[in-house]
Amino acid sequence: MLPTTITLCLCLLTVVSAETSWFKCKQHLPSSPISRSCSFGDITIRDASLTPTKNHDGLPSLKFSLTASLSKPIPGAQFTATMTAIEAGKSIQYGGHKGQGYDMCCNFAEDSTCQWLRNHETGFVEHVPVDCPLLVPQADLEQRQTPLVWTGSMVKPFHVMEKGLWELKFMMNDGEGRQIGQVTAWARVTNADLGIADGDELRLVVPE
């Protein structure tokens, strides 16, 4: 009898249901795994989602939403994002000014108020947060009976009209070059989400 070779494959399966958000987290530490352990020190991710929608111009888009709790104020926190059509292998990066990121308060966190103010040192007009959940004083956070929970979201148009699996990687940093963590969310996009009739081979590039 010829010898039989058996190959075992250890796989990670993510099960998606209507009641469960499809996302995972990754700490910015050497060899850190991707997991549902979403504690990044001062920020703990409670939920995240990626859903098809339309932006304010009516263009088919994806909405990334995040709910988190905060134990310490993080002034200057920023984020970058990468959105990818997995099956097509096409990505677009949102890096903010010079790739340094977008302000979390003025461009992501809900219930925030920002104003355009002139920086007297540089002479430039800057979008500055004046009220933001990420800026609540430490003394106020310590007096709370429950953690401060905040939400944030952003909507980005499809850069290619491709159905199938889409991914968004949301990377947070403290504004001084130190990474906080990464949240990755996925969505299954259909032709209906793109406004395309089944069978059409339309491939449009949507300008940002």
Coordinates of N, CA and C in Angstrom, one line a residue, residues 61-178:
S61 N -21.0 55.2 -2.3 CA -19.8 55.3 -1.4 C -19.8 54.2 -0.3
L62 N -18.8 54.3 0.5 CA -18.7 53.4 1.7 C -18.6 54.3 2.9
K63 N -19.3 53.9 4.0 CA -19.3 54.6 5.3 C -18.6 53.8 6.3
F64 N -17.5 54.3 6.9 CA -16.8 53.7 8.0 C -17.3 54.3 9.3
S65 N -17.7 53.5 10.2 CA -18.2 54.0 11.5 C -17.4 53.3 12.6
L66 N -17.2 54.1 13.7 CA -16.5 53.5 14.8 C -17.0 54.0 16.1
T67 N -17.1 53.1 17.1 CA -17.5 53.5 18.5 C -16.4 53.1 19.4
A68 N -16.0 54.0 20.3 CA -14.9 53.8 21.2 C -15.1 54.4 22.5
S69 N -14.4 54.0 23.5 CA -14.4 54.6 24.8 C -13.0 55.2 25.1
L70 N -12.9 56.2 25.9 CA -11.7 57.0 26.1 C -11.4 57.1 27.6
S71 N -10.1 56.9 28.0 CA -9.7 57.0 29.4 C -8.8 58.1 29.6
K72 N -8.3 58.8 28.5 CA -7.4 59.9 28.6 C -7.5 60.8 27.4
P73 N -7.5 62.1 27.6 CA -7.6 63.0 26.4 C -6.4 62.7 25.4
I74 N -6.7 62.8 24.1 CA -5.6 62.6 23.1 C -5.6 63.8 22.2
P75 N -5.1 65.0 22.6 CA -5.0 66.1 21.7 C -4.1 65.9 20.5
G76 N -4.5 66.3 19.4 CA -3.7 66.2 18.2 C -3.9 64.8 17.5
A77 N -4.8 64.0 18.0 CA -4.9 62.6 17.4 C -5.3 62.8 15.9
Q78 N -4.7 61.9 15.1 CA -4.9 61.9 13.6 C -5.2 60.5 13.1
F79 N -5.6 60.5 11.9 CA -5.9 59.2 11.2 C -5.5 59.2 9.8
T80 N -5.2 58.0 9.2 CA -5.1 57.8 7.8 C -6.0 56.6 7.5
A81 N -6.3 56.4 6.2 CA -7.1 55.3 5.8 C -6.7 54.7 4.5
T82 N -6.9 53.4 4.3 CA -6.8 52.8 2.9 C -8.0 52.0 2.6
M83 N -8.6 52.3 1.5 CA -9.8 51.6 1.0 C -9.5 50.7 -0.2
T84 N -9.8 49.4 -0.1 CA -9.4 48.5 -1.1 C -10.6 47.6 -1.7
A85 N -10.6 47.5 -3.0 CA -11.5 46.5 -3.6 C -10.7 45.2 -3.6
I86 N -11.0 44.3 -2.7 CA -10.2 43.1 -2.5 C -10.0 42.3 -3.8
E87 N -11.1 41.9 -4.4 CA -11.0 41.0 -5.5 C -10.4 41.7 -6.8
A88 N -10.5 43.0 -6.9 CA -9.9 43.7 -8.0 C -8.5 44.1 -7.7
G89 N -8.1 44.1 -6.4 CA -6.8 44.5 -6.0 C -6.5 46.0 -6.2
K90 N -7.5 46.8 -6.1 CA -7.3 48.3 -6.3 C -7.6 49.0 -5.1
S91 N -6.6 49.9 -4.7 CA -6.7 50.6 -3.4 C -6.5 52.1 -3.6
I92 N -7.0 52.9 -2.7 CA -6.8 54.3 -2.6 C -6.5 54.7 -1.2
Q93 N -5.5 55.5 -1.0 CA -5.0 55.9 0.3 C -5.5 57.4 0.6
Y94 N -5.9 57.5 1.8 CA -6.3 58.9 2.3 C -5.3 59.2 3.4
G95 N -4.3 60.1 3.1 CA -3.2 60.3 4.0 C -3.3 61.7 4.6
G96 N -4.2 62.6 4.2 CA -4.2 63.9 4.7 C -3.1 64.8 4.2
H97 N -2.9 65.9 4.9 CA -1.9 66.9 4.4 C -0.5 66.2 4.5
K98 N 0.2 66.2 3.4 CA 1.5 65.6 3.2 C 1.6 64.2 3.8
G99 N 0.5 63.5 3.8 CA 0.5 62.1 4.2 C 0.6 61.9 5.7
Q100 N 0.4 63.0 6.5 CA 0.6 63.0 7.9 C -0.7 62.7 8.7
G101 N -1.8 62.7 7.9 CA -3.1 62.3 8.6 C -4.1 63.4 8.7
Y102 N -5.3 63.0 8.9 CA -6.4 64.0 9.2 C -6.7 64.1 10.7
D103 N -7.1 65.3 11.1 CA -7.4 65.5 12.5 C -8.6 64.7 12.9
M104 N -8.5 63.9 13.9 CA -9.6 63.1 14.4 C -10.8 63.9 14.8
C105 N -10.6 65.0 15.4 CA -11.7 65.8 15.9 C -12.5 66.5 14.8
C106 N -11.8 67.1 13.9 CA -12.4 67.9 12.8 C -12.9 67.1 11.6
N107 N -12.3 65.9 11.5 CA -12.6 65.1 10.2 C -13.2 63.7 10.5
F108 N -13.5 63.4 11.8 CA -14.0 62.1 12.1 C -14.9 62.0 13.2
A109 N -14.5 62.5 14.4 CA -15.4 62.4 15.6 C -16.7 63.2 15.5
E110 N -17.8 62.6 15.9 CA -19.0 63.2 15.9 C -19.2 64.1 17.2
D111 N -20.1 65.0 17.2 CA -20.3 65.9 18.3 C -19.1 66.7 18.6
S112 N -18.4 67.1 17.5 CA -17.2 68.0 17.6 C -17.5 69.3 16.9
T113 N -16.9 70.3 17.4 CA -17.0 71.7 16.8 C -15.6 72.2 16.5
C114 N -15.4 72.6 15.3 CA -14.1 73.1 14.8 C -14.3 74.5 14.2
Q115 N -13.2 75.3 14.3 CA -13.3 76.7 13.7 C -12.0 76.9 12.9
W116 N -12.1 77.7 11.9 CA -10.9 78.1 11.1 C -10.3 79.3 11.8
L117 N -9.1 79.1 12.3 CA -8.4 80.2 13.1 C -7.0 80.3 12.5
R118 N -6.5 81.6 12.6 CA -5.2 81.9 12.0 C -4.1 81.5 13.1
N119 N -3.1 80.7 12.7 CA -2.0 80.4 13.5 C -1.0 81.6 13.4
H120 N -0.8 82.3 14.6 CA 0.0 83.6 14.5 C 1.5 83.2 14.4
E121 N 1.9 82.0 14.6 CA 3.3 81.6 14.4 C 3.6 81.4 13.0
T122 N 2.7 80.7 12.3 CA 2.9 80.3 10.9 C 2.3 81.2 9.9
G123 N 1.2 81.9 10.4 CA 0.5 82.8 9.5 C -0.6 82.1 8.7
F124 N -0.7 80.7 8.8 CA -1.7 80.0 8.1 C -3.0 79.9 8.9
V125 N -4.1 79.8 8.1 CA -5.4 79.5 8.7 C -5.6 78.0 8.9
E126 N -5.9 77.5 10.1 CA -6.0 76.1 10.4 C -7.4 75.8 10.9
H127 N -7.8 74.6 10.7 CA -9.1 74.1 11.2 C -8.8 73.5 12.6
V128 N -9.2 74.2 13.6 CA -8.9 73.9 15.0 C -10.1 73.5 15.8
P129 N -10.0 72.3 16.5 CA -11.1 71.9 17.4 C -11.3 72.8 18.6
V130 N -12.5 73.1 18.9 CA -12.8 73.9 20.1 C -13.7 73.1 21.0
D131 N -14.3 72.0 20.5 CA -15.1 71.1 21.4 C -15.0 69.8 20.8
C132 N -14.5 68.8 21.5 CA -14.3 67.4 20.9 C -14.2 66.4 22.0
P133 N -14.8 65.2 21.9 CA -14.8 64.2 22.9 C -13.4 63.7 23.2
L134 N -12.5 63.9 22.3 CA -11.1 63.4 22.5 C -10.3 64.4 23.3
L135 N -10.9 65.6 23.6 CA -10.2 66.6 24.4 C -10.8 66.9 25.7
V136 N -11.7 66.0 26.2 CA -12.3 66.2 27.5 C -11.2 66.1 28.6
P137 N -11.1 67.1 29.5 CA -10.1 67.1 30.5 C -10.0 65.8 31.3
Q138 N -8.8 65.4 31.7 CA -8.6 64.2 32.5 C -9.4 64.2 33.7
A139 N -9.5 65.3 34.4 CA -10.2 65.4 35.7 C -11.7 65.1 35.5
D140 N -12.3 65.5 34.3 CA -13.6 65.2 34.0 C -13.8 63.7 33.7
L141 N -12.9 63.1 33.0 CA -12.9 61.7 32.7 C -12.9 60.9 34.0
E142 N -12.0 61.3 34.9 CA -11.9 60.5 36.2 C -13.1 60.6 37.1
Q143 N -13.9 61.7 36.9 CA -15.1 61.9 37.8 C -16.3 61.1 37.2
R144 N -16.2 60.6 36.0 CA -17.3 59.9 35.4 C -17.6 58.6 36.0
Q145 N -18.8 58.2 36.1 CA -19.2 56.9 36.7 C -19.0 55.8 35.6
T146 N -19.1 56.1 34.4 CA -18.9 55.2 33.3 C -17.9 55.8 32.3
P147 N -17.3 55.0 31.5 CA -16.3 55.5 30.5 C -17.0 56.4 29.5
L148 N -16.2 57.4 29.0 CA -16.7 58.3 27.9 C -16.7 57.5 26.6
V149 N -17.9 57.4 26.0 CA -18.1 56.7 24.8 C -18.3 57.7 23.7
W150 N -17.5 57.6 22.6 CA -17.7 58.6 21.5 C -17.8 57.8 20.2
T151 N -18.3 58.4 19.2 CA -18.5 57.8 17.9 C -17.9 58.7 16.8
G152 N -17.5 58.1 15.7 CA -16.9 58.8 14.6 C -17.3 58.1 13.3
S153 N -17.3 58.8 12.2 CA -17.6 58.2 10.9 C -17.0 59.1 9.8
M154 N -16.8 58.4 8.6 CA -16.4 59.1 7.4 C -17.0 58.4 6.2
V155 N -17.3 59.1 5.2 CA -17.9 58.6 3.9 C -17.0 58.9 2.8
K156 N -16.6 57.8 2.0 CA -15.7 58.0 0.9 C -16.3 57.3 -0.3
P157 N -16.3 58.0 -1.5 CA -16.9 57.4 -2.7 C -16.0 56.2 -3.2
F158 N -16.7 55.3 -3.9 CA -15.9 54.2 -4.5 C -15.0 54.8 -5.6
H159 N -13.7 54.4 -5.5 CA -12.7 54.9 -6.5 C -12.7 54.1 -7.8
V160 N -13.3 52.8 -7.6 CA -13.6 52.0 -8.8 C -14.9 51.3 -8.5
M161 N -15.7 51.1 -9.6 CA -17.0 50.5 -9.5 C -16.9 49.0 -9.6
E162 N -16.5 48.4 -8.5 CA -16.3 47.0 -8.4 C -17.1 46.3 -7.3
K163 N -17.9 45.3 -7.7 CA -18.6 44.6 -6.6 C -17.7 43.6 -6.0
G164 N -18.2 43.0 -4.9 CA -17.4 42.1 -4.1 C -17.0 42.6 -2.8
L165 N -15.9 42.0 -2.3 CA -15.5 42.3 -0.9 C -14.6 43.6 -0.9
W166 N -15.0 44.5 -0.1 CA -14.2 45.7 0.1 C -13.7 45.8 1.6
E167 N -12.5 46.5 1.7 CA -11.8 46.6 3.0 C -11.4 48.0 3.2
L168 N -11.5 48.4 4.5 CA -11.0 49.7 4.9 C -10.1 49.6 6.1
K169 N -8.9 50.0 6.0 CA -8.0 50.0 7.1 C -7.9 51.5 7.7
F170 N -8.2 51.6 9.0 CA -8.3 52.9 9.6 C -7.1 52.9 10.7
M171 N -6.1 53.8 10.4 CA -4.9 53.8 11.3 C -4.9 55.1 12.1
M172 N -4.7 55.0 13.4 CA -4.8 56.1 14.3 C -3.4 56.4 14.8
N173 N -3.0 57.7 15.0 CA -1.8 58.1 15.6 C -2.0 59.3 16.5
D174 N -1.1 59.5 17.4 CA -1.3 60.6 18.4 C -0.9 62.0 17.9
G175 N -0.6 62.1 16.6 CA -0.2 63.4 16.0 C 1.3 63.7 16.2
E176 N 2.0 62.9 16.9 CA 3.4 63.1 17.1 C 4.3 62.0 16.5
G177 N 3.6 61.2 15.7 CA 4.4 60.1 15.0 C 4.2 58.7 15.7
R178 N 3.6 58.7 16.8 CA 3.4 57.4 17.5 C 2.1 56.8 17.2

